[in-house]
Coordinates of N, CA and C in Angstrom, one line a residue:
Q773 N 43.9 -154.8 36.4 CA 42.5 -154.6 36.9 C 42.4 -153.2 37.5
V774 N 43.5 -152.7 38.0 CA 43.5 -151.3 38.6 C 44.5 -150.5 37.9
Q775 N 44.2 -149.2 37.6 CA 45.1 -148.3 37.0 C 45.2 -147.1 37.9
L776 N 46.4 -146.6 38.1 CA 46.6 -145.3 38.8 C 47.3 -144.4 37.8
V777 N 46.7 -143.2 37.6 CA 47.3 -142.3 36.6 C 47.5 -140.9 37.3
E778 N 48.8 -140.5 37.3 CA 49.1 -139.3 37.9 C 49.1 -138.1 36.9
S779 N 48.9 -136.9 37.3 CA 49.0 -135.8 36.5 C 49.3 -134.5 37.3
G780 N 49.7 -133.5 36.7 CA 50.0 -132.2 37.4 C 51.4 -131.8 37.5
G781 N 52.3 -132.7 37.0 CA 53.7 -132.4 37.1 C 54.1 -131.3 36.1
G782 N 55.3 -130.9 36.2 CA 55.8 -129.9 35.2 C 57.0 -129.1 35.8
L783 N 57.3 -128.0 35.1 CA 58.5 -127.2 35.5 C 57.9 -126.0 36.3
V784 N 58.6 -125.8 37.4 CA 58.2 -124.6 38.3 C 59.4 -124.0 38.9
Q785 N 59.3 -122.7 39.1 CA 60.5 -122.0 39.7 C 60.5 -122.3 41.2
P786 N 61.7 -122.2 41.8 CA 61.8 -122.3 43.2 C 60.9 -121.3 43.9
G787 N 60.2 -121.8 45.0 CA 59.2 -121.0 45.7 C 57.8 -121.2 45.1
G788 N 57.7 -121.8 44.0 CA 56.4 -122.0 43.4 C 55.6 -123.1 43.9
S789 N 54.4 -123.4 43.3 CA 53.5 -124.4 43.8 C 53.1 -125.3 42.6
L790 N 52.7 -126.5 42.9 CA 52.1 -127.4 42.0 C 51.1 -128.3 42.7
R791 N 50.1 -128.8 42.0 CA 49.2 -129.7 42.6 C 49.2 -131.0 41.8
L792 N 49.5 -132.1 42.4 CA 49.5 -133.4 41.7 C 48.2 -134.1 42.0
S793 N 47.7 -134.8 41.0 CA 46.5 -135.7 41.2 C 46.8 -137.1 40.8
C794 N 46.1 -138.0 41.3 CA 46.2 -139.4 41.0 C 44.8 -140.0 41.0
V795 N 44.4 -140.5 39.8 CA 43.0 -141.1 39.7 C 43.2 -142.6 39.6
A796 N 42.4 -143.3 40.4 CA 42.4 -144.7 40.4 C 41.1 -145.2 39.6
S797 N 41.3 -146.2 38.8 CA 40.2 -146.7 38.0 C 40.3 -148.2 37.8
G798 N 39.2 -148.8 37.4 CA 39.2 -150.3 37.2 C 38.3 -151.0 38.2
S799 N 38.6 -152.2 38.5 CA 37.7 -153.0 39.3 C 37.9 -152.8 40.8
I800 N 37.4 -151.6 41.2 CA 37.7 -151.1 42.6 C 36.5 -151.3 43.5
F801 N 36.7 -152.0 44.6 CA 35.7 -152.0 45.6 C 35.9 -150.9 46.6
S802 N 37.1 -150.7 47.1 CA 37.4 -149.6 48.0 C 38.9 -149.4 47.9
I803 N 39.4 -148.3 48.5 CA 40.8 -148.0 48.5 C 41.2 -147.7 50.0
N804 N 42.2 -148.4 50.5 CA 42.6 -148.2 51.8 C 43.7 -147.0 51.8
A805 N 44.9 -147.3 52.3 CA 45.9 -146.2 52.4 C 46.3 -145.8 50.9
M806 N 46.6 -144.6 50.8 CA 47.2 -144.0 49.6 C 48.5 -143.2 49.9
R807 N 49.4 -143.2 49.0 CA 50.7 -142.6 49.3 C 51.3 -141.9 48.0
W808 N 52.1 -140.9 48.3 CA 53.0 -140.4 47.2 C 54.4 -140.7 47.6
Y809 N 55.1 -141.2 46.6 CA 56.5 -141.5 46.6 C 57.2 -140.6 45.6
R810 N 58.5 -140.4 45.7 CA 59.3 -139.7 44.7 C 60.6 -140.4 44.5
Q811 N 61.2 -140.2 43.3 CA 62.5 -140.7 43.0 C 63.3 -139.7 42.2
A812 N 64.3 -139.2 42.8 CA 65.2 -138.2 42.2 C 66.3 -138.9 41.4
P813 N 66.8 -138.3 40.4 CA 67.9 -138.9 39.6 C 69.0 -139.4 40.5
G814 N 69.4 -140.7 40.3 CA 70.5 -141.3 41.1 C 70.2 -141.6 42.5
K815 N 68.9 -141.5 42.9 CA 68.5 -141.8 44.3 C 67.5 -142.8 44.4
E816 N 67.3 -143.4 45.6 CA 66.3 -144.4 45.8 C 64.9 -143.7 45.9
R817 N 63.9 -144.5 45.6 CA 62.5 -144.0 45.8 C 62.2 -143.8 47.3
E818 N 61.6 -142.7 47.6 CA 61.3 -142.4 49.0 C 59.8 -142.0 49.2
L819 N 59.3 -142.3 50.4 CA 58.0 -141.9 50.7 C 57.9 -140.4 51.0
V820 N 57.0 -139.8 50.4 CA 56.7 -138.4 50.6 C 55.6 -138.1 51.6
A821 N 54.5 -138.8 51.4 CA 53.4 -138.6 52.3 C 52.4 -139.7 52.1
G822 N 51.6 -140.0 53.2 CA 50.6 -141.0 53.1 C 49.3 -140.6 53.8
I823 N 48.2 -141.2 53.4 CA 46.9 -140.8 54.0 C 46.0 -142.1 54.0
T824 N 45.4 -142.3 55.2 CA 44.5 -143.4 55.4 C 43.1 -143.1 54.7
R825 N 42.3 -144.1 54.6 CA 40.9 -143.8 54.1 C 40.2 -142.8 55.0
G826 N 40.5 -142.9 56.3 CA 39.8 -142.0 57.2 C 40.4 -140.6 57.2
G827 N 41.6 -140.4 56.6 CA 42.1 -139.0 56.5 C 43.3 -138.8 57.4
S828 N 43.8 -139.7 58.1 CA 45.0 -139.5 58.9 C 46.2 -139.5 57.9
T829 N 47.1 -138.5 58.2 CA 48.2 -138.3 57.3 C 49.6 -138.4 58.0
N830 N 50.6 -138.7 57.2 CA 52.0 -138.6 57.6 C 52.8 -138.1 56.5
Y831 N 53.9 -137.4 56.9 CA 54.8 -136.8 55.9 C 56.3 -137.0 56.2
A832 N 57.1 -137.0 55.1 CA 58.5 -137.0 55.3 C 58.9 -135.7 55.9
D833 N 60.0 -135.7 56.8 CA 60.4 -134.5 57.4 C 60.8 -133.4 56.4
S834 N 61.3 -133.8 55.3 CA 61.7 -132.9 54.3 C 60.6 -132.0 53.6
V835 N 59.4 -132.5 53.8 CA 58.2 -131.8 53.1 C 57.2 -131.3 54.1
K836 N 57.4 -131.6 55.4 CA 56.4 -131.1 56.4 C 56.3 -129.6 56.4
G837 N 55.1 -129.1 56.4 CA 54.8 -127.7 56.4 C 54.8 -127.1 55.0
R838 N 55.2 -127.9 54.0 CA 55.2 -127.4 52.6 C 54.2 -128.1 51.7
F839 N 54.1 -129.4 52.0 CA 53.2 -130.3 51.2 C 52.0 -130.7 52.0
T840 N 50.9 -130.9 51.3 CA 49.6 -131.4 51.9 C 49.0 -132.5 51.0
I841 N 48.8 -133.6 51.6 CA 48.2 -134.7 51.0 C 46.7 -134.8 51.3
S842 N 45.9 -135.1 50.3 CA 44.4 -135.2 50.6 C 43.9 -136.2 49.6
R843 N 42.6 -136.6 49.8 CA 42.0 -137.5 48.9 C 40.5 -137.3 48.8
D844 N 39.9 -137.7 47.7 CA 38.4 -137.6 47.6 C 38.0 -139.1 47.3
N845 N 37.5 -139.7 48.4 CA 37.1 -141.1 48.3 C 36.0 -141.4 47.2
A846 N 35.1 -140.4 47.1 CA 34.0 -140.6 46.1 C 34.5 -140.6 44.7
K847 N 35.7 -139.9 44.5 CA 36.2 -139.9 43.1 C 37.5 -140.8 42.9
N848 N 37.8 -141.5 44.0 CA 39.0 -142.4 43.9 C 40.2 -141.6 43.5
T849 N 40.4 -140.4 44.1 CA 41.4 -139.5 43.7 C 42.3 -139.1 44.8
L850 N 43.6 -139.0 44.6 CA 44.6 -138.6 45.6 C 45.2 -137.3 45.1
Y851 N 45.5 -136.4 46.0 CA 46.1 -135.1 45.7 C 47.4 -134.9 46.5
L852 N 48.3 -134.1 45.9 CA 49.4 -133.6 46.7 C 49.6 -132.1 46.3
Q853 N 49.3 -131.2 47.3 CA 49.5 -129.8 47.1 C 51.0 -129.5 47.5
M854 N 51.8 -129.0 46.7 CA 53.2 -128.8 46.9 C 53.4 -127.2 46.9
N855 N 53.8 -126.7 48.0 CA 54.1 -125.2 48.0 C 55.6 -125.0 48.4
S856 N 56.0 -123.8 48.2 CA 57.4 -123.5 48.5 C 58.4 -124.5 48.0
L857 N 58.2 -124.8 46.7 CA 59.1 -125.9 46.1 C 60.5 -125.5 46.1
K858 N 61.4 -126.5 46.2 CA 62.8 -126.3 46.2 C 63.4 -127.1 45.1
P859 N 64.6 -126.8 44.6 CA 65.3 -127.6 43.6 C 65.4 -129.1 44.0
E860 N 65.6 -129.3 45.3 CA 65.8 -130.7 45.8 C 64.4 -131.5 45.8
D861 N 63.3 -130.8 45.5 CA 62.1 -131.5 45.3 C 61.9 -132.1 43.9
T862 N 62.9 -131.8 43.0 CA 62.9 -132.3 41.7 C 62.9 -133.9 41.7
A863 N 62.0 -134.5 41.0 CA 61.9 -136.0 41.1 C 60.7 -136.4 40.2
V864 N 60.6 -137.7 40.0 CA 59.4 -138.3 39.5 C 58.6 -138.7 40.7
Y865 N 57.3 -138.2 40.7 CA 56.4 -138.5 41.8 C 55.4 -139.6 41.4
Y866 N 55.4 -140.6 42.3 CA 54.5 -141.8 42.0 C 53.4 -141.9 43.0
C867 N 52.3 -142.3 42.5 CA 51.1 -142.6 43.4 C 51.1 -144.1 43.7
N868 N 50.8 -144.4 44.9 CA 50.7 -145.8 45.4 C 49.5 -146.0 46.2
A869 N 48.8 -147.1 46.0 CA 47.5 -147.3 46.8 C 47.3 -148.7 47.0
D870 N 46.6 -149.0 48.2 CA 46.2 -150.3 48.6 C 44.7 -150.4 48.2
V871 N 44.5 -151.1 47.1 CA 43.1 -151.2 46.5 C 42.5 -152.6 46.7
V872 N 41.3 -152.5 47.2 CA 40.5 -153.8 47.4 C 39.8 -153.9 46.1
V873 N 40.1 -155.0 45.3 CA 39.5 -155.2 44.0 C 38.2 -156.0 44.1
R874 N 37.3 -155.8 43.2 CA 35.9 -156.4 43.3 C 36.0 -157.9 43.0
T875 N 37.0 -158.4 42.3 CA 37.0 -159.8 41.9 C 37.3 -160.7 43.0
S876 N 38.2 -160.2 44.0 CA 38.6 -161.1 45.0 C 38.3 -160.5 46.4
Y877 N 38.0 -159.2 46.5 CA 37.8 -158.5 47.7 C 39.1 -158.6 48.6
R878 N 40.2 -158.6 47.9 CA 41.5 -158.6 48.6 C 42.3 -157.3 48.3
A879 N 43.0 -156.8 49.2 CA 43.8 -155.6 49.0 C 45.1 -155.9 48.2
M880 N 45.2 -155.1 47.1 CA 46.4 -155.3 46.3 C 47.1 -153.9 46.2
N881 N 48.5 -153.9 46.3 CA 49.2 -152.7 46.2 C 49.5 -152.3 44.8
N882 N 49.2 -151.1 44.4 CA 49.3 -150.7 43.0 C 50.2 -149.4 42.9
W883 N 50.8 -149.3 41.8 CA 51.7 -148.1 41.5 C 51.2 -147.4 40.2
G884 N 51.3 -146.1 40.2 CA 51.2 -145.4 38.9 C 52.5 -145.3 38.2
K885 N 52.5 -144.7 37.0 CA 53.7 -144.6 36.2 C 54.6 -143.4 36.5
G886 N 54.0 -142.5 37.3 CA 54.8 -141.3 37.7 C 54.5 -140.1 36.9
T887 N 54.8 -138.9 37.5 CA 54.8 -137.6 36.8 C 56.0 -136.8 37.3
L888 N 56.6 -136.2 36.3 CA 57.9 -135.5 36.6 C 57.7 -134.1 37.1
V889 N 58.3 -133.8 38.2 CA 58.3 -132.4 38.8 C 59.7 -131.9 38.7
T890 N 59.9 -130.8 38.1 CA 61.2 -130.1 38.0 C 61.1 -128.7 38.5
V891 N 62.0 -128.5 39.5 CA 62.0 -127.2 40.2 C 63.3 -126.5 39.8
S892 N 63.2 -125.5 39.0 CA 64.4 -124.8 38.5 C 64.1 -123.4 38.0
S893 N 65.1 -122.6 38.1 CA 65.0 -121.2 37.6 C 65.5 -121.1 36.2

């Protein structure tokens, strides 16, 4: 009923920037909290940043001051601006959202399929 599609990943040199996007579509009434997670090779998935519908944000310590999460509620879109990228930021980045669906007006947690970010010279 709900699809989350990430885009914006790619190869970037250390110190560079990328902007990830995640568009939610389907039977959406509203979207509550939205989050970015990442999973590096051989590691567990970890929370990178989160944002409430009202715009309150939280970040993992490893990305504070370098990454900025934002959203456009009118477009059902989540963003992650990533600056000063490091090789250790290399991972698949996943969008996650608590979506209230029109069919039941209940919040369901949804995941995108991910977009790969590779930071390397």
